[in-house]
Coordinates of C-alpha atoms in Angstrom, one line a residue:
X24 CA 17.2 -8.6 23.9
X25 CA 13.5 -7.7 23.5
X26 CA 13.9 -6.6 19.8
X27 CA 15.7 -9.9 18.9
X28 CA 12.9 -11.9 20.5
X29 CA 10.2 -9.8 18.7
X30 CA 11.7 -10.3 15.2
X31 CA 12.5 -14.0 15.7
X32 CA 9.0 -14.7 17.0
X33 CA 7.5 -12.7 14.1
X34 CA 9.5 -14.6 11.5
X35 CA 8.8 -18.1 13.0
X36 CA 5.1 -17.5 13.3
X37 CA 4.7 -16.0 9.8
X38 CA 6.6 -18.8 8.2
X39 CA 4.4 -21.4 10.0
X40 CA 1.3 -19.5 8.9
X41 CA 2.5 -19.4 5.2
X42 CA 3.4 -23.1 5.1
X43 CA 0.3 -24.4 6.8
X44 CA -2.6 -21.9 6.5
X45 CA -1.6 -20.7 3.1
X46 CA -1.4 -24.3 1.8
X47 CA -4.8 -25.1 3.2
X48 CA -6.4 -22.0 1.6
X49 CA -5.0 -23.0 -1.9
X50 CA -6.6 -26.5 -1.4
X51 CA -10.0 -25.1 -0.2
X52 CA -10.3 -22.7 -3.1
X53 CA -9.1 -25.1 -5.9
X54 CA -6.0 -23.2 -7.1
X55 CA -5.0 -25.0 -10.4
X56 CA -1.5 -24.5 -11.8
X57 CA -2.6 -26.1 -15.1
X58 CA -5.1 -23.3 -16.0
X59 CA -4.2 -20.6 -18.4
X60 CA -4.0 -17.2 -16.7
X61 CA -5.3 -13.9 -18.1
X62 CA -1.7 -12.6 -18.6
X63 CA -1.2 -15.2 -21.2
X64 CA -4.7 -15.6 -22.6
X65 CA -5.3 -11.8 -23.0
X66 CA -1.8 -10.5 -23.5
X67 CA -1.9 -7.0 -25.1
X68 CA 1.6 -5.6 -24.4
X69 CA 0.3 -2.8 -22.3
X70 CA -1.6 -4.0 -19.2
X71 CA -1.7 -7.8 -19.7
X72 CA 1.9 -8.8 -19.8
X73 CA 3.1 -12.1 -18.2
X74 CA 6.1 -11.4 -15.9
X75 CA 8.6 -13.8 -14.4
X76 CA 7.5 -14.6 -10.9
X77 CA 10.4 -12.9 -9.2
X78 CA 9.7 -9.7 -11.2
X79 CA 6.0 -9.8 -10.4
X80 CA 6.9 -10.4 -6.8
X81 CA 9.0 -7.3 -6.8
X82 CA 6.1 -5.3 -8.4
X83 CA 3.5 -6.6 -6.1
X84 CA 5.5 -6.3 -2.8
X85 CA 6.8 -2.9 -3.6
X86 CA 3.3 -1.6 -4.6
X87 CA 1.4 -2.9 -1.5
X88 CA 4.2 -2.0 0.9
X89 CA 4.7 1.7 0.1
X90 CA 5.0 3.7 3.3
X91 CA 2.1 1.9 5.0
X92 CA 3.9 -0.8 7.1
X93 CA 6.2 2.0 8.3
X94 CA 3.8 4.8 9.1
X95 CA 1.1 2.7 10.6
X96 CA 2.9 0.6 13.2
X97 CA 5.0 3.5 14.3
X98 CA 2.0 5.7 14.9
X99 CA 0.2 2.8 16.7
X100 CA 3.3 2.2 18.9
X101 CA 1.9 4.5 21.6
X102 CA -0.4 1.6 22.6
X103 CA 2.8 -0.5 23.5
X104 CA 4.7 -3.1 21.5
X105 CA 2.6 -6.1 22.5
X106 CA -0.7 -5.2 20.9
X107 CA 0.9 -3.9 17.7
X108 CA 3.0 -7.0 17.4
X109 CA 0.1 -9.4 17.9
X110 CA -2.1 -7.5 15.4
X111 CA 0.7 -7.3 12.7
X112 CA 1.5 -11.0 13.0
X113 CA -1.8 -12.7 13.5
X114 CA -3.7 -10.1 11.5
X115 CA -1.3 -10.7 8.6
X116 CA -1.9 -14.5 8.7
X117 CA -5.7 -14.6 9.2
X118 CA -6.9 -11.2 7.9
X119 CA -4.5 -9.6 5.4
X120 CA -3.1 -12.7 3.9
X121 CA -6.6 -14.2 3.3
X122 CA -7.7 -10.9 1.8
X123 CA -4.8 -10.4 -0.6
X124 CA -4.6 -14.1 -1.7
X125 CA -8.3 -14.3 -2.1
X126 CA -8.6 -11.1 -4.1
X127 CA -5.7 -12.1 -6.5
X128 CA -7.2 -15.6 -7.0
X129 CA -10.7 -14.2 -7.7
X130 CA -9.4 -11.7 -10.2
X131 CA -7.5 -14.4 -12.1
X132 CA -10.7 -16.4 -12.4
X133 CA -12.4 -13.2 -13.7
X134 CA -10.1 -12.5 -16.6
X135 CA -7.7 -10.2 -14.6
X136 CA -10.6 -7.8 -13.9
X137 CA -10.9 -5.6 -10.8
X138 CA -12.6 -6.5 -7.5
X139 CA -15.5 -4.4 -8.8
X140 CA -16.0 -7.0 -11.6
X141 CA -15.9 -9.8 -9.0
X142 CA -18.7 -8.0 -7.1
X143 CA -20.6 -7.4 -10.3
X144 CA -20.5 -11.1 -11.1
X145 CA -21.9 -12.2 -7.7
X146 CA -24.0 -9.2 -6.6
X147 CA -25.0 -7.3 -9.8
X148 CA -24.1 -4.2 -11.7
X149 CA -25.6 -1.7 -9.3
X150 CA -23.5 -3.0 -6.4
X151 CA -20.4 -3.0 -8.7
X152 CA -20.9 0.7 -9.5
X153 CA -21.3 1.6 -5.9
X154 CA -18.1 -0.3 -5.0
X155 CA -16.1 1.4 -7.8
X156 CA -17.2 4.8 -6.4
X157 CA -16.1 3.6 -2.9
X158 CA -12.7 2.3 -4.3
X159 CA -12.0 5.5 -6.1
X160 CA -12.5 7.5 -2.9
X161 CA -10.0 5.3 -1.2
X162 CA -7.5 5.6 -4.1
X163 CA -7.8 9.4 -3.9
X164 CA -6.7 9.1 -0.3
X165 CA -3.9 6.7 -1.3
X166 CA -2.6 9.2 -3.8
X167 CA -2.9 12.1 -1.3
X168 CA -1.1 10.2 1.5
X169 CA 1.8 9.0 -0.6
X170 CA 2.2 12.3 -2.5
X171 CA 2.5 13.9 1.0
X172 CA 5.1 11.3 2.1
X173 CA 7.2 11.6 -1.1
X174 CA 7.1 15.4 -1.2
X175 CA 8.2 15.3 2.5
X176 CA 11.2 13.2 1.7
X177 CA 12.2 15.4 -1.3
X178 CA 11.4 18.8 0.2
X179 CA 14.6 20.8 0.7
X180 CA 13.3 22.9 3.6
X181 CA 13.8 26.4 4.8
X182 CA 16.7 28.4 6.4
X183 CA 16.8 29.8 9.9
X184 CA 14.7 32.8 8.8
X185 CA 12.0 30.6 7.4
X186 CA 12.8 31.4 3.7
X187 CA 12.9 28.5 1.1
X188 CA 16.4 27.4 0.3
X189 CA 17.7 27.9 -3.3
X190 CA 16.5 25.5 -6.0
X191 CA 18.7 23.5 -8.4
X192 CA 21.5 20.9 -8.4
X193 CA 23.6 21.2 -5.2
X194 CA 26.9 19.7 -4.0
X195 CA 27.2 18.4 -0.4
X196 CA 23.4 17.6 -0.3
X197 CA 21.4 17.1 2.8
X198 CA 19.3 13.9 3.2
X199 CA 16.2 15.0 1.3
X200 CA 18.3 16.4 -1.6
X201 CA 20.1 13.1 -1.8
X202 CA 16.9 11.2 -1.8
X203 CA 15.4 13.3 -4.6
X204 CA 18.4 12.9 -6.8
X205 CA 18.7 9.1 -6.3
X206 CA 14.9 8.8 -7.0
X207 CA 15.2 10.6 -10.3
X208 CA 18.1 8.4 -11.4
X209 CA 16.2 5.3 -10.2
X210 CA 13.4 6.2 -12.6
X211 CA 15.8 6.5 -15.5
X212 CA 17.4 3.2 -14.5
X213 CA 14.1 1.4 -14.5
X214 CA 13.3 2.6 -18.0
X215 CA 16.7 1.3 -19.2
X216 CA 16.0 -2.0 -17.5
X217 CA 12.6 -2.3 -19.2
X218 CA 14.1 -1.6 -22.7
X219 CA 16.9 -4.1 -22.2
X220 CA 14.6 -6.9 -21.1
X221 CA 11.6 -6.3 -23.4
X222 CA 13.1 -4.8 -26.5
X223 CA 16.6 -6.4 -26.6
X224 CA 15.6 -9.7 -25.0
X225 CA 18.1 -9.6 -22.2
X226 CA 17.6 -12.3 -19.6
X227 CA 16.4 -11.4 -16.1
X228 CA 19.7 -12.5 -14.4
X229 CA 22.2 -10.3 -16.3
X230 CA 19.7 -7.4 -16.4
X231 CA 19.3 -7.7 -12.6
X232 CA 23.1 -7.5 -12.2
X233 CA 23.2 -4.4 -14.4
X234 CA 20.3 -2.9 -12.4
X235 CA 21.9 -3.5 -9.0
X236 CA 25.1 -1.9 -10.2
X237 CA 23.1 1.0 -11.5
X238 CA 21.4 1.4 -8.1
X239 CA 24.8 1.6 -6.4
X240 CA 26.0 4.2 -8.9
X241 CA 22.8 6.2 -8.4
X242 CA 23.4 6.2 -4.7
X243 CA 27.0 7.3 -5.1
X244 CA 26.0 10.2 -7.3
X245 CA 23.1 11.1 -4.9
X246 CA 25.4 11.2 -1.9
X247 CA 27.5 13.8 -3.7
X248 CA 24.9 15.8 -5.7
X249 CA 21.3 16.5 -4.8
X250 CA 18.2 18.3 -6.1
X251 CA 17.0 21.3 -4.1
X252 CA 13.4 22.3 -4.5
X253 CA 10.4 23.5 -2.4
X254 CA 7.4 21.3 -1.4
X255 CA 4.8 22.7 -3.9
X256 CA 7.0 22.3 -7.0
X257 CA 7.8 18.7 -5.9
X258 CA 4.0 17.9 -5.6
X259 CA 3.5 19.3 -9.1
X260 CA 6.4 17.2 -10.5
X261 CA 5.3 14.1 -8.7
X262 CA 1.8 14.6 -10.1
X263 CA 3.1 14.8 -13.7
X264 CA 5.3 11.8 -13.2
X265 CA 2.6 9.5 -11.8
X266 CA 0.2 10.6 -14.6
X267 CA 2.7 9.6 -17.3
X268 CA 3.7 6.4 -15.5
X269 CA 0.1 5.3 -15.2
X270 CA -0.6 5.6 -18.9
X271 CA 2.5 4.0 -20.5
X272 CA 2.9 0.2 -20.9
X273 CA 3.7 -1.7 -17.7
X274 CA 7.0 -3.0 -19.1
X275 CA 8.5 0.5 -19.5
X276 CA 8.1 1.6 -16.0
X277 CA 5.9 -0.4 -13.6
X278 CA 7.4 -3.8 -13.9
X279 CA 11.1 -2.8 -13.9
X280 CA 10.8 0.0 -11.4
X281 CA 9.0 -2.1 -8.8
X282 CA 11.3 -5.1 -9.4
X283 CA 14.4 -3.1 -8.9
X284 CA 12.9 -1.2 -5.9
X285 CA 12.2 -4.5 -4.2
X286 CA 15.9 -5.0 -3.9
X287 CA 16.1 -1.8 -1.9
X288 CA 13.3 -3.1 0.3
X289 CA 14.9 -6.4 0.9
X290 CA 18.2 -4.7 1.6
X291 CA 16.5 -2.3 4.0
X292 CA 15.0 -5.2 5.9
X293 CA 18.3 -7.1 6.0
X294 CA 20.1 -3.9 7.3
X295 CA 17.4 -3.6 10.0
X296 CA 17.8 -7.2 11.2
X297 CA 21.6 -6.8 11.3
X298 CA 21.1 -3.6 13.3
X299 CA 18.8 -5.3 15.7
X300 CA 21.2 -8.1 16.4
X301 CA 24.2 -5.8 16.5
X302 CA 22.6 -3.4 19.0
X303 CA 21.5 -6.2 21.2
X304 CA 25.1 -7.3 21.8
X305 CA 26.9 -4.0 21.3
X306 CA 24.4 -2.0 23.4
X307 CA 24.3 0.9 20.8
X308 CA 20.6 1.4 21.4
X309 CA 18.0 0.8 24.0
X310 CA 14.4 -0.5 23.3
X311 CA 12.2 2.1 24.9
X312 CA 8.6 1.1 24.1
X313 CA 6.6 -0.3 27.1
X314 CA 4.9 -3.6 26.5
X315 CA 1.5 -2.0 27.0
X316 CA 0.5 1.6 27.8
X317 CA -3.2 1.3 28.3
X318 CA -6.6 0.8 26.5
X319 CA -6.7 4.4 25.4
X320 CA -4.0 6.9 24.3
X321 CA -3.9 10.3 22.6
X322 CA -4.8 8.5 19.4
X323 CA -8.0 7.3 20.9
X324 CA -9.4 4.0 22.3
X325 CA -7.5 0.8 21.3
X326 CA -10.6 -0.4 19.6
X327 CA -11.0 0.6 16.8
X328 CA -7.9 2.9 16.7
X329 CA -5.1 0.3 16.8
X330 CA -6.7 -1.8 14.0
X331 CA -7.2 1.3 11.8
X332 CA -3.8 2.9 12.4
X333 CA -1.6 -0.1 11.7
X334 CA -3.3 -0.5 8.3
X335 CA -1.0 -2.1 5.7
X336 CA 1.1 -3.9 8.3
X337 CA -1.8 -6.3 9.1
X338 CA -4.6 -5.8 6.5
X339 CA -5.2 -3.3 3.8
X340 CA -8.0 -2.8 1.2
X341 CA -5.5 -1.1 -1.1
X342 CA -3.9 -4.5 -1.6
X343 CA -7.1 -5.9 -3.1
X344 CA -6.9 -3.1 -5.7
X345 CA -3.3 -3.9 -6.5
X346 CA -4.0 -7.7 -6.6
X347 CA -6.9 -7.3 -9.0
X348 CA -5.8 -4.2 -10.9
X349 CA -2.2 -5.0 -12.0
X350 CA -0.8 -8.2 -10.5
X351 CA -3.5 -10.5 -11.8
X352 CA -2.8 -9.2 -15.3
X353 CA 0.9 -10.2 -15.0
X354 CA 0.6 -13.6 -13.3
X355 CA 1.8 -16.4 -15.5
X356 CA 0.7 -19.4 -13.3
X357 CA -2.0 -19.8 -10.7
X358 CA 0.6 -21.5 -8.4
X359 CA 2.4 -18.2 -8.1
X360 CA -0.6 -16.6 -6.5
X361 CA 0.3 -18.0 -3.1
X362 CA 3.8 -16.6 -2.8
X363 CA 2.9 -13.3 -4.5
X364 CA -0.5 -12.7 -2.8
X365 CA -0.2 -14.5 0.6
X366 CA 3.6 -14.4 0.9
X367 CA 4.0 -10.7 0.1
X368 CA 1.4 -9.8 2.8
X369 CA 3.3 -11.8 5.4
X370 CA 6.6 -10.2 4.4
X371 CA 4.9 -6.9 4.9
X372 CA 3.8 -7.9 8.4
X373 CA 7.5 -8.7 9.1
X374 CA 8.4 -5.2 7.9
X375 CA 5.8 -3.8 10.2
X376 CA 7.4 -5.6 13.1
X377 CA 10.8 -4.1 12.0
X378 CA 9.2 -0.6 12.0
X379 CA 7.9 -1.3 15.5
X380 CA 11.4 -2.1 16.7
X381 CA 12.9 0.8 14.9
X382 CA 10.7 3.4 16.6
X383 CA 11.4 1.6 19.9
X384 CA 15.0 2.6 19.7
X385 CA 14.0 6.3 19.5
X386 CA 10.6 6.1 21.2
X387 CA 11.2 8.9 23.8
X388 CA 12.3 11.3 21.0
X389 CA 9.4 10.2 18.8
X390 CA 6.8 10.9 21.4
X391 CA 8.5 14.2 22.2
X392 CA 7.9 15.2 18.6
X393 CA 11.6 15.3 17.6
X394 CA 11.0 13.5 14.3
X395 CA 9.1 15.2 11.6
X396 CA 7.4 12.1 10.4
X397 CA 7.1 8.3 11.1
X398 CA 9.4 7.7 8.2
X399 CA 12.1 9.9 9.8
X400 CA 11.6 8.0 13.1
X401 CA 12.0 4.7 11.2
X402 CA 15.3 5.8 9.6
X403 CA 16.5 7.3 12.8
X404 CA 15.7 4.3 14.8
X405 CA 17.6 1.8 12.6
X406 CA 20.5 4.2 12.1
X407 CA 20.7 4.6 15.9
X408 CA 21.4 0.8 16.2
X409 CA 24.6 1.3 14.3
X410 CA 26.1 4.3 16.1
X411 CA 25.7 7.9 17.4
X412 CA 23.9 10.6 15.4
X413 CA 27.2 12.3 14.7
X414 CA 28.8 9.2 13.2
X415 CA 29.3 8.8 9.4
X416 CA 27.6 5.3 9.5
X417 CA 24.5 6.9 11.1
X418 CA 24.2 9.5 8.4
X419 CA 24.7 7.0 5.6
X420 CA 22.2 4.5 7.0
X421 CA 19.7 7.3 7.7
X422 CA 20.0 8.6 4.1
X423 CA 19.6 5.2 2.5
X424 CA 16.6 4.3 4.6
X425 CA 14.9 7.6 3.8
X426 CA 15.5 6.9 0.2
X427 CA 14.0 3.4 0.5
X428 CA 10.8 4.8 2.1
X429 CA 10.5 7.4 -0.7
X430 CA 11.0 4.8 -3.4
X431 CA 8.3 2.5 -2.0
X432 CA 5.8 5.4 -1.6
X433 CA 6.5 6.2 -5.3
X434 CA 5.8 2.6 -6.4
X435 CA 2.5 2.7 -4.6
X436 CA 1.7 6.0 -6.3
X437 CA 2.5 4.6 -9.7
X438 CA 0.3 1.6 -9.1
X439 CA -2.5 3.5 -7.3
X440 CA -2.8 6.0 -10.2
X441 CA -3.0 3.2 -12.8
X442 CA -5.6 1.5 -10.7
X443 CA -7.6 4.7 -10.5
X444 CA -7.4 5.0 -14.2
X445 CA -8.8 1.4 -14.6
X446 CA -11.7 1.9 -12.2
X447 CA -12.6 5.4 -13.3
X448 CA -13.1 4.0 -16.8
X449 CA -15.1 1.0 -15.5
X450 CA -17.5 3.4 -13.7
X451 CA -18.7 4.9 -16.9
X452 CA -18.8 1.8 -19.1
X453 CA -22.0 -0.2 -19.4
X454 CA -22.2 -4.0 -19.4
X455 CA -20.7 -5.4 -22.5
X456 CA -18.5 -2.4 -23.3
X457 CA -14.8 -3.3 -23.2
X458 CA -13.3 0.2 -23.4
X459 CA -14.1 3.9 -23.8
X460 CA -14.1 3.4 -27.6
X461 CA -17.3 1.4 -27.2
X462 CA -19.0 4.1 -25.1
X463 CA -21.2 6.8 -26.5
X464 CA -21.4 10.6 -25.9
X465 CA -20.2 12.0 -22.6
X466 CA -19.5 8.5 -21.3
X467 CA -16.8 8.1 -23.9
X468 CA -15.0 11.2 -22.7
X469 CA -15.4 10.3 -19.0
X470 CA -14.2 6.7 -19.6
X471 CA -11.1 7.9 -21.5
X472 CA -7.9 6.9 -19.7
X473 CA -6.5 10.4 -20.0
X474 CA -9.5 12.0 -18.4
X475 CA -9.6 9.5 -15.5
X476 CA -5.9 9.9 -14.8
X477 CA -6.0 13.7 -14.9
X478 CA -9.0 13.7 -12.4
X479 CA -7.3 11.3 -9.9
X480 CA -4.0 13.1 -10.1
X481 CA -5.4 16.6 -9.7
X482 CA -7.6 15.7 -6.7
X483 CA -5.1 13.5 -5.1
X484 CA -2.2 16.0 -5.4
X485 CA -4.4 18.8 -4.1
X486 CA -5.2 16.9 -1.0
X487 CA -1.6 15.9 -0.7
X488 CA -0.9 19.4 0.3
X489 CA -2.6 18.9 3.6
X490 CA -0.7 17.6 6.6
X491 CA -0.2 13.9 6.9
X492 CA -2.1 13.8 10.2
X493 CA -5.2 15.2 8.4
X494 CA -5.1 12.4 5.8
X495 CA -3.7 9.3 7.4
X496 CA -6.5 8.6 10.0
X497 CA -9.1 8.9 7.3
X498 CA -7.1 6.9 4.9
X499 CA -6.7 4.1 7.4
X500 CA -10.4 3.9 8.1
X501 CA -11.4 4.0 4.4
X502 CA -8.6 1.6 3.5
X503 CA -9.7 -1.0 6.2
X504 CA -13.3 -0.5 5.2
X505 CA -12.4 -1.4 1.7
X506 CA -10.7 -4.5 3.0
X507 CA -13.9 -5.6 4.7
X508 CA -15.9 -5.1 1.5
X509 CA -13.3 -6.9 -0.6
X510 CA -13.4 -9.8 1.8
X511 CA -17.2 -9.8 1.4
X512 CA -16.9 -9.8 -2.4
X513 CA -14.5 -12.8 -2.6
X514 CA -16.6 -14.7 0.0
X515 CA -19.8 -14.1 -2.1
X516 CA -18.1 -15.3 -5.2
X517 CA -16.6 -18.4 -3.6
X518 CA -20.0 -19.2 -2.2
X519 CA -21.5 -19.0 -5.7
X520 CA -19.1 -21.5 -7.1
X521 CA -19.5 -23.9 -4.2
X522 CA -16.1 -23.4 -2.5
X523 CA -15.3 -22.9 1.2
X524 CA -15.7 -19.3 2.2
X525 CA -16.1 -19.5 6.0
X526 CA -12.5 -18.2 6.6
X527 CA -13.7 -14.8 5.3
X528 CA -16.6 -14.2 7.7
X529 CA -14.9 -13.2 10.9
X530 CA -12.2 -11.0 9.3
X531 CA -14.9 -9.4 7.2
X532 CA -17.2 -8.7 10.1
X533 CA -14.4 -7.4 12.3
X534 CA -13.0 -5.0 9.7
X535 CA -16.4 -3.6 8.9
X536 CA -17.4 -3.0 12.5
X537 CA -14.0 -1.5 13.4
X538 CA -13.8 0.8 10.4
X539 CA -17.4 2.1 10.6
X540 CA -17.0 2.7 14.3
X541 CA -13.8 4.7 13.5
X542 CA -15.5 6.8 10.8
X543 CA -18.4 7.5 13.1
X544 CA -16.0 8.8 15.8
X545 CA -14.4 11.0 13.1
X546 CA -17.7 12.4 12.1
X547 CA -18.7 13.2 15.7
X548 CA -15.4 14.9 16.4
X549 CA -15.5 17.0 13.3
X550 CA -19.0 18.2 14.0
X551 CA -17.9 19.1 17.6
X552 CA -14.6 20.7 16.5
X553 CA -16.3 22.8 13.8
X554 CA -19.0 23.9 16.1
X555 CA -16.6 24.9 18.8
X556 CA -14.0 26.4 16.4
X557 CA -11.2 24.4 17.9
X558 CA -9.8 22.7 14.8
X559 CA -6.4 23.7 13.5
X560 CA -5.2 23.9 9.9
X561 CA -7.1 24.7 6.7
X562 CA -10.9 24.6 7.3
X563 CA -11.6 23.1 3.9
X564 CA -9.5 20.1 4.9
X565 CA -11.7 19.5 7.9
X566 CA -14.9 19.9 5.9
X567 CA -13.4 17.5 3.3
X568 CA -12.8 14.9 6.0
X569 CA -16.3 15.3 7.4
X570 CA -18.0 14.9 4.0
X571 CA -15.7 12.1 3.0
X572 CA -16.3 10.1 6.2
X573 CA -20.1 10.5 5.9
X574 CA -20.0 9.4 2.2
X575 CA -17.9 6.3 3.1
X576 CA -20.3 5.2 5.8
X577 CA -23.3 5.6 3.6
X578 CA -21.7 3.7 0.7
X579 CA -20.4 1.0 3.1
X580 CA -23.8 0.4 4.7
X581 CA -25.5 0.0 1.3
X582 CA -22.8 -2.5 0.2
X583 CA -23.1 -4.4 3.5
X584 CA -26.9 -4.6 3.0
X585 CA -26.3 -6.1 -0.5
X586 CA -23.7 -8.6 1.0
X587 CA -26.1 -9.8 3.7
X588 CA -28.8 -10.3 1.2
X589 CA -26.4 -12.3 -1.0
X590 CA -25.2 -14.6 1.9
X591 CA -28.8 -15.1 2.9
X592 CA -29.7 -16.3 -0.6
X593 CA -26.7 -18.7 -0.6
X594 CA -27.7 -20.0 2.8
X595 CA -31.3 -20.7 1.7
X596 CA -30.1 -22.4 -1.5
X597 CA -28.0 -24.8 0.6
X598 CA -30.9 -25.6 2.9

């Protein structure tokens, strides 16, 4: 009954947190439903497009979720289920929720601009430029991580001799071939949905029904016909796709795709909860994770490793980029910021707890290395709740859950690349310049959306060819460090306008200390490994991690110094 108790406790605590702490935050910050939002005031039909709250909820939730709340908690499960559960639930309420909600609200009050603009407003243009560089480094890791995940769920594999299997359309597909076919059909379906609702004026309700029917048909087709292709060709195709998706208007792809994919995510969570209850009474699976395994594991010491590895399941800096990069440009009412910003984070914490339970059902196999990835362990764990591996229901559930993970990773890729395009342009624009058309000389070329998109995709996809283990630890540390700096930025702005910002200080300090500690550990280990010649895999990958970690620490320390100076000024002005 342990899994049932875990999910019930998580839901109850998260609901209480949303209804009490979330309400208090809105009151303290002065959220005003009567104010006109940037989506309406600055509507341009490309990036600023007001969306119905349920559609924006789908976009935001799908974008921030990605594969993070699945990969992170599963990798951290080696510490035991109790510490992971506590961090996901209470971290979500007091760290991640405050971070996401605060970032979204601050962006709304800054014309839908990025968190970099919020920093520029309160700490100056130099600090803004440094933050943008920092955020771009994180986005490169986001693209690399999720390209790796998606290519892994599409990759056909090799035969017994190690030779790549034939490419093309195949009947009787395996799980990855099914996933790739359904994902392609899903993209086409999203485009159709966008055209129906935005060009033909179809209401959200009827269009949603058509979309859900389309999803079912896509799944049926994918279960019978698949796409077979190697890993490298998939990385190239994914790169081309995210480049195009980041440049076209949000109503064509971003809004409809993320909205429709949210139904897969909700369905996945419902299936998981049903499986948890069913297995508890039917005895189809046994929860195998110990409550606590020790203060140190193969991953490293619990502090800071646990808080870095879980990542998106409790707090994620990437969420601040989504909140201030795309969601704030589509929000039609400030009152919607609480369910979309704070609520989505808490739902993601619930998903992280589901991931913890899922790996618990196959924990012995997972720690023995029988699953190729955390996503595979997630799908296998939930499928195990419904029956044996040889059963048809197991294979069906496994395929559908693998599809869901792939779809969510793609949504994060879409959004992450678009965010990179925004921030890359901001980096080369001077104060008062609205777009690359206002810039002069080389800056006009560098600020061009096409140049920024091409750069982010090329570098991200190249790094995506590394193993996930070489990317994820660095991504987790950089991502959480970004969260600490985003918390600092919103706290500084709230202090400037005379609002309560005290709820930011402890989460901010904790995330900054944890992540800088983690990066320093990575730097020391890389120097030791390179000196001893004991590191495995491509050497350029290890050198990249070393240089990247050093750059992140230096940038973070500079930004922290600016933040301390700002808070000191605010404290003196109040004295």
